[in-house]
C-alpha positions as CSV (number, residue, x, y, z in Angstrom):
1,M,-62.1,25.2,-5.1
2,S,-59.9,22.6,-3.6
3,V,-60.7,19.3,-5.7
4,I,-58.8,16.3,-5.1
5,S,-59.5,13.1,-7.6
6,G,-57.8,9.4,-7.8
7,E,-55.9,10.6,-10.4
8,S,-54.8,13.5,-8.6
9,A,-52.3,11.7,-6.4
10,K,-49.4,14.9,-4.6
11,A,-52.3,16.8,-3.0
12,S,-50.8,18.1,0.4
13,I,-51.7,19.1,3.1
14,E,-49.5,21.5,5.2
15,T,-52.0,22.7,8.1
16,A,-50.4,24.3,11.8
17,G,-47.8,22.4,11.1
18,F,-50.0,19.6,10.8
19,V,-48.5,18.3,7.3
20,V,-49.8,14.9,4.8
21,A,-48.2,14.8,1.2
22,G,-51.2,12.6,-1.0
23,D,-48.0,10.1,-2.2
24,N,-50.5,6.7,-1.0
25,E,-52.9,8.4,-2.9
26,A,-54.6,6.1,-5.9
27,Q,-53.6,6.0,-9.5
28,P,-55.4,5.3,-11.9
29,G,-56.5,2.3,-12.6
30,T,-54.9,1.1,-8.6
31,A,-58.6,1.7,-7.4
32,E,-60.0,-1.4,-5.9
33,T,-63.4,-2.3,-7.4
34,G,-64.6,-4.8,-5.5
35,W,-67.1,-5.1,-2.8
36,R,-65.7,-8.2,-0.8
37,R,-62.4,-7.3,0.3
38,P,-64.0,-3.6,1.7
39,L,-67.1,-5.8,3.4
40,L,-65.2,-8.2,4.9
41,I,-63.0,-5.4,6.4
42,A,-65.9,-3.9,7.4
43,L,-67.4,-7.8,9.6
44,I,-65.0,-8.6,11.2
45,I,-64.0,-5.1,13.0
46,V,-67.9,-4.8,13.0
47,V,-68.2,-8.3,15.1
48,C,-64.3,-7.9,17.0
49,T,-65.5,-4.5,18.7
50,R,-68.9,-5.8,19.3
51,L,-67.1,-8.6,20.8
52,L,-64.6,-7.3,22.9
53,L,-67.4,-4.0,23.8
54,S,-70.1,-7.3,25.0
55,G,-67.3,-8.9,27.0
56,W,-66.0,-5.4,28.7
57,A,-69.7,-4.1,29.8
58,A,-70.2,-7.3,31.3
59,Y,-67.0,-7.5,33.3
60,V,-67.4,-3.3,33.9
61,L,-71.3,-4.2,35.7
62,A,-69.8,-7.2,37.7
63,T,-67.3,-6.1,39.4
64,F,-68.2,-1.7,39.7
65,P,-70.9,0.2,40.4
66,T,-73.3,1.7,38.7
67,T,-75.8,4.3,39.3
68,D,-79.1,4.7,40.1
69,L,-80.5,2.9,36.5
70,Q,-84.0,2.7,37.3
71,A,-84.4,6.0,38.1
72,Q,-82.5,8.1,36.6
73,Y,-83.7,7.0,33.3
74,A,-87.6,6.7,34.8
75,H,-88.4,10.6,32.8
76,V,-87.5,8.2,29.3
77,G,-90.7,5.6,30.4
78,V,-89.3,2.4,28.9
79,T,-88.2,-0.6,31.3
80,L,-84.6,-1.8,31.7
81,Q,-84.0,-4.7,31.0
82,S,-81.8,-6.9,33.5
83,G,-80.0,-9.2,31.3
84,G,-78.7,-10.3,27.7
85,I,-76.6,-8.9,25.0
86,A,-78.7,-5.2,24.7
87,A,-79.0,-3.8,28.9
88,P,-75.6,-2.3,28.9
89,W,-76.6,0.2,26.3
90,Q,-79.9,0.9,26.9
91,R,-79.3,4.3,27.9
92,E,-79.8,7.4,27.1
93,D,-81.4,8.2,23.3
94,A,-80.8,4.5,23.6
95,Q,-83.7,4.4,25.1
96,W,-86.2,7.2,23.1
97,Y,-85.9,6.4,20.2
98,E,-86.7,2.4,21.2
99,K,-89.7,4.6,22.9
100,I,-90.4,5.9,19.8
101,A,-90.5,3.2,17.4
102,T,-93.0,1.4,19.9
103,Q,-95.1,4.5,20.9
104,G,-94.7,7.3,18.4
105,Y,-94.2,10.8,18.5
106,R,-96.1,12.1,21.5
107,P,-96.6,16.0,22.1
108,E,-95.1,17.6,25.0
109,D,-93.1,14.7,26.2
110,G,-89.5,15.2,24.6
111,T,-89.7,12.7,21.1
112,S,-89.9,15.5,18.7
113,V,-85.5,16.7,19.5
114,F,-85.2,12.8,18.2
115,L,-85.7,11.9,14.4
116,P,-88.3,9.1,13.1
117,L,-85.8,6.8,10.9
118,L,-83.6,4.7,13.4
119,P,-86.7,4.4,15.1
120,L,-88.8,3.3,12.2
121,L,-85.9,1.4,11.2
122,M,-86.1,-0.9,14.6
123,R,-89.4,-0.9,14.8
124,I,-89.0,-2.9,11.8
125,A,-85.8,-5.0,12.5
126,S,-87.3,-6.1,15.8
127,F,-89.4,-8.8,14.1
128,L,-86.2,-10.4,13.2
129,T,-86.1,-10.1,17.7
130,L,-89.2,-11.1,18.2
131,G,-90.1,-7.8,20.3
132,N,-87.1,-6.8,21.7
133,V,-86.5,-3.3,20.5
134,A,-83.6,-2.3,21.9
135,L,-81.9,-5.1,20.6
136,A,-83.5,-4.0,17.3
137,G,-81.6,-1.0,17.5
138,M,-78.1,-2.9,18.0
139,L,-79.4,-4.7,14.7
140,V,-79.8,-1.7,12.7
141,S,-76.4,0.3,14.2
142,S,-74.5,-2.5,14.2
143,L,-75.5,-4.1,10.7
144,A,-75.5,0.1,9.4
145,A,-72.1,0.1,10.7
146,V,-70.5,-2.9,9.1
147,I,-72.3,-0.4,5.5
148,A,-70.4,2.8,7.1
149,L,-66.9,1.1,7.3
150,A,-67.2,-0.9,3.5
151,L,-68.1,2.7,1.6
152,L,-65.8,4.6,4.0
153,Y,-62.5,2.2,3.3
154,K,-64.1,2.4,-0.7
155,L,-65.0,6.4,-1.1
156,A,-61.4,6.8,1.1
157,G,-60.0,4.1,-1.5
158,L,-60.1,6.7,-4.0
159,D,-57.7,9.8,-2.4
160,V,-55.8,7.9,-0.3
161,G,-55.6,4.8,-2.1
162,P,-56.3,0.8,0.1
163,N,-53.7,0.8,2.2
164,T,-54.9,4.5,3.9
165,A,-58.2,3.2,3.1
166,L,-57.8,0.9,5.7
167,R,-56.2,2.9,8.2
168,S,-59.1,5.3,8.1
169,V,-61.7,1.9,9.0
170,L,-59.4,1.1,11.8
171,Y,-59.1,5.8,12.9
172,L,-63.3,5.7,12.6
173,A,-63.8,1.7,14.1
174,L,-61.7,2.0,17.4
175,F,-61.9,5.5,18.4
176,P,-62.9,6.4,22.0
177,T,-66.8,7.0,21.1
178,A,-67.2,4.3,18.7
179,F,-69.1,1.8,20.4
180,F,-71.8,4.1,19.4
181,L,-71.6,2.6,16.2
182,Q,-72.9,-0.3,17.3
183,S,-75.1,0.8,20.5
184,A,-79.7,2.4,19.2
185,F,-78.1,6.3,18.1
186,T,-78.3,7.7,14.7
187,E,-74.6,7.4,13.8
188,S,-73.8,4.3,12.7
189,L,-77.3,5.1,10.3
190,F,-76.0,8.7,9.5
191,L,-72.0,7.9,8.6
192,A,-74.2,4.7,5.8
193,L,-76.7,7.5,4.2
194,A,-74.0,9.8,4.2
195,I,-70.9,8.1,3.0
196,G,-72.8,6.7,0.8
197,A,-73.9,10.0,-1.2
198,F,-71.1,11.0,-1.8
199,W,-69.5,7.5,-3.3
200,C,-72.5,8.2,-5.0
201,A,-71.6,11.9,-6.3
202,R,-68.2,10.2,-7.3
203,G,-69.5,8.0,-9.7
204,G,-72.5,11.1,-11.0
205,M,-75.4,9.0,-10.0
206,W,-77.0,11.7,-8.7
207,G,-81.0,10.2,-8.5
208,L,-79.8,8.0,-5.3
209,A,-77.7,11.1,-3.9
210,A,-80.5,12.6,-3.8
211,L,-82.4,9.9,-1.9
212,L,-79.0,9.2,0.3
213,A,-79.1,12.3,0.9
214,G,-83.0,12.6,2.0
215,L,-83.0,9.8,4.8
216,S,-79.7,11.2,6.4
217,G,-82.1,14.4,6.2
218,L,-84.6,12.2,8.0
219,T,-81.8,10.4,10.5
220,K,-80.1,13.8,12.0
221,V,-80.4,17.1,11.7
222,Q,-77.0,17.9,10.3
223,G,-78.3,15.1,7.8
224,A,-80.3,18.8,6.0
225,L,-76.0,20.3,5.4
226,L,-75.2,17.1,4.3
227,C,-76.4,19.5,0.9
228,L,-73.5,21.7,1.3
229,P,-70.9,20.0,-0.4
230,L,-72.7,17.9,-2.1
231,A,-72.7,20.9,-3.9
232,F,-69.5,21.1,-4.4
233,E,-69.5,18.0,-5.5
234,Y,-72.4,17.8,-8.3
235,I,-70.2,21.7,-9.6
236,A,-66.8,19.7,-9.3
237,W,-68.8,16.1,-11.3
238,A,-70.8,19.0,-13.8
239,R,-67.6,21.0,-15.4
240,R,-65.9,17.1,-15.9
241,N,-69.4,16.3,-17.4
242,P,-71.0,18.6,-19.1
243,G,-74.6,18.2,-20.7
244,P,-78.5,20.2,-21.1
245,L,-79.0,22.6,-18.7
246,P,-81.9,21.4,-18.1
247,R,-80.6,18.1,-16.0
248,R,-77.9,19.9,-14.5
249,A,-80.0,22.5,-13.0
250,T,-82.9,19.7,-11.7
251,Q,-79.9,16.8,-11.2
252,F,-78.5,20.2,-8.6
253,A,-81.9,21.1,-7.7
254,A,-82.4,17.2,-5.8
255,V,-79.4,16.8,-4.5
256,V,-79.4,19.8,-2.4
257,L,-82.6,19.8,-1.5
258,A,-83.2,16.7,-0.2
259,G,-81.7,16.9,2.7
260,P,-83.1,20.3,4.1
261,L,-86.6,19.0,3.0
262,A,-86.7,16.1,4.6
263,T,-85.5,16.7,7.9
264,G,-88.8,20.3,7.4
265,A,-90.9,17.7,6.8
266,F,-90.4,16.3,10.1
267,F,-90.8,19.4,11.7
268,A,-93.7,20.2,9.6
269,F,-95.3,17.2,11.1
270,I,-94.1,17.1,14.5
271,R,-95.7,20.6,14.6
272,Y,-98.9,20.2,13.0
273,V,-99.3,16.5,13.6
274,V,-98.0,15.5,16.1
275,G,-98.6,19.3,17.7
276,D,-95.8,20.2,19.9
277,S,-95.6,23.8,20.9
278,L,-92.1,24.3,20.8
279,S,-89.9,24.2,17.6
280,W,-86.9,21.9,17.0
281,S,-84.1,24.1,19.0
282,A,-86.4,25.3,21.7
283,R,-86.9,22.3,22.7
284,Q,-83.4,20.4,22.5
285,N,-82.3,24.0,25.5
286,A,-85.0,22.9,27.1
287,M,-84.9,19.2,27.0
288,W,-80.6,19.5,27.7
289,H,-81.1,22.5,29.2
290,H,-78.7,24.6,26.9
291,Q,-78.9,28.4,24.9
292,V,-78.2,29.9,22.0
293,T,-74.7,31.1,22.4
294,W,-72.5,32.6,20.4
295,P,-69.3,29.8,18.9
296,G,-66.8,31.4,21.2
297,E,-68.7,31.8,24.6
298,T,-69.1,27.8,24.4
299,L,-65.9,27.4,24.4
300,A,-64.7,30.0,27.2
301,I,-67.0,28.2,29.2
302,A,-65.5,24.7,27.8
303,V,-61.8,25.4,28.8
304,Q,-62.8,27.0,32.2
305,K,-65.3,23.8,33.3
306,A,-61.5,21.4,32.1
307,F,-59.7,23.2,34.1
308,A,-62.2,23.7,37.3
309,E,-63.0,19.5,36.9
310,G,-58.5,19.5,36.7
311,Q,-58.8,15.6,36.0
312,L,-59.8,13.6,32.5
313,T,-63.3,14.2,32.6
314,I,-66.5,14.2,29.5
315,N,-65.7,17.8,30.0
316,T,-61.9,17.9,29.4
317,F,-62.3,15.0,26.5
318,D,-65.0,17.1,24.2
319,L,-62.6,19.5,24.2
320,V,-58.9,18.0,23.8
321,V,-61.6,16.2,20.5
322,F,-63.1,19.5,19.9
323,A,-59.2,21.0,19.7
324,L,-58.7,18.1,17.4
325,F,-60.9,17.8,14.8
326,S,-60.6,21.1,14.4
327,I,-57.4,20.9,13.1
328,L,-58.5,17.9,11.0
329,T,-61.0,19.3,10.1
330,V,-59.4,23.0,7.8
331,A,-56.7,20.1,6.7
332,S,-59.6,18.4,5.2
333,F,-60.4,21.0,2.8
334,R,-56.7,20.6,1.8
335,L,-57.7,17.0,0.8
336,R,-61.3,17.8,-1.0
337,T,-63.2,20.7,-0.1
338,S,-66.5,19.0,0.1
339,Y,-64.9,17.1,2.4
340,G,-64.4,20.0,4.7
341,L,-67.3,20.9,4.8
342,Q,-69.1,17.9,5.2
343,A,-66.8,17.7,8.9
344,L,-67.3,21.1,9.7
345,T,-71.5,20.8,9.1
346,V,-71.5,17.8,11.4
347,L,-69.6,20.2,14.1
348,A,-69.5,23.2,14.2
349,P,-74.0,23.3,15.2
350,S,-72.1,21.8,18.6
351,L,-70.9,25.4,19.4
352,L,-73.7,27.6,18.7
353,H,-75.6,26.2,22.5
354,V,-74.0,26.2,26.1
355,G,-74.9,23.6,29.0
356,S,-73.5,24.7,32.5
357,Q,-73.0,21.1,33.2
358,F,-71.2,19.8,29.2
359,P,-70.5,23.0,27.8
360,L,-69.5,21.2,25.3
361,M,-72.4,17.8,25.4
362,S,-72.2,14.6,22.8
363,F,-68.6,16.7,21.2
364,S,-67.3,13.5,21.2
365,R,-70.0,11.2,20.0
366,Y,-70.7,13.6,17.0
367,A,-67.0,13.4,15.8
368,L,-67.8,10.1,14.7
369,S,-69.4,11.6,11.7
370,A,-66.9,13.6,10.3
371,F,-65.2,11.0,8.3
372,P,-63.1,12.8,6.7
373,C,-60.9,13.5,9.2
374,F,-60.4,10.3,9.9
375,I,-59.5,10.0,5.9
376,V,-56.8,12.8,7.1
377,L,-55.2,11.3,10.3
378,A,-54.6,8.3,8.6
379,L,-53.3,10.2,5.3
380,W,-50.9,11.5,7.9
381,T,-49.5,8.9,9.9
382,T,-48.4,7.3,7.1
383,K,-45.7,9.5,7.0
384,R,-44.3,9.0,10.1
385,P,-42.8,6.2,11.5
386,R,-45.3,2.9,12.1
387,M,-44.8,3.1,16.3
388,V,-47.5,6.6,15.7
389,H,-49.9,4.6,14.1
390,L,-49.6,1.9,16.8
391,L,-49.5,4.6,19.6
392,I,-53.2,6.0,18.6
393,V,-54.0,2.6,17.6
394,T,-53.5,1.3,21.3
395,L,-55.1,4.8,23.2
396,W,-57.8,4.7,21.0
397,I,-58.5,1.4,22.3
398,S,-57.7,2.5,25.7
399,L,-60.1,5.9,25.5
400,L,-62.9,3.3,23.9
401,L,-63.2,1.1,28.0
402,V,-63.0,4.0,30.2
403,W,-65.6,6.0,28.0
404,S,-67.5,3.0,27.7
405,S,-67.5,1.4,31.4
406,Q,-69.3,4.6,32.0
407,F,-72.0,4.8,29.5
408,V,-73.0,1.4,30.9
409,R,-72.4,2.2,33.8
410,G,-75.3,5.2,33.9
411,F,-73.1,8.1,33.8
412,W,-73.3,10.9,30.6
413,V,-70.5,10.0,28.0
414,G,-72.0,11.4,24.7
């Protein structure tokens, strides 16, 4: 197992020609200890991107044609808003979470695919938005994005120092599908909980780490798999901090079981309380016309689809993101084993099912949750000319505008 702590400043990553030297890692005593700077950076980034995306969405909706949004989303049963800051982002999963927040779960209507923590928080936040649940979803996600970015800055700073940590935050916040972080989707909430669990693990706060892991298991199904990287974190920590075996066994069990038990409890609730006859995976496959398959078949169909379309579509972009994040995930293992496992558990499930229209459906959105990949990318660019960093930022923002415009117009992005 490869573990790099704040004092390990000589690690390097050499994977398939992807070379990253860790000379920028924080030395003992140099890591930032306060929260004011990380929170301020995160808040500024979220506010600026929110203003950019809101202005861009207004321009797109006023200039370009959209799909028949009312007809397209009629099956969800949520009324689309005609104006306001939340209206352009009331698409796809955001409507389902709004439906659950207002109506709860019902059997056989598709709501059982979506886990409960985000809609619960939306219901609570709606008291602040005077009953506007769509706006409450954006508020919850935006606040979670601030927390997630601040935590990423702090966590990455332990391994790569504050300058590279800042780049990690920028690469995540400006990624081409980062508009999902501030829409009523689970990505920002899951990131805040997952990164928070890692942060607590690095500090030996195992009770809080277990709580955050459990909450992540109520946010996304991938939260149940967070137990794997946290188990590696615990083993590494326990080796440096020996203690009584019963206490260690209790802490380990709590951290490892919290996520799976939380997700399992939700599945049981859906089956025995709500009364949905299909399992979560069967319901998901039925809703999006997927079939269970092997990773090789998913990739083969994705490649065929990309070549058949012959232009930049979301399928082509998903395939490119898959290639990039596969390299970054492998490299993450060399930085920290638990980082590689976190990225792997978030991204690998996408290869276990396939659809004819979108073979790697939502992969470029799921990639947002693989936070170690953004740390590795930032670490790599610190050893390259500044032009490389500027090119990535420019490309990220350009594609962010492209895919957000498609999203608000009602076309599938993720």
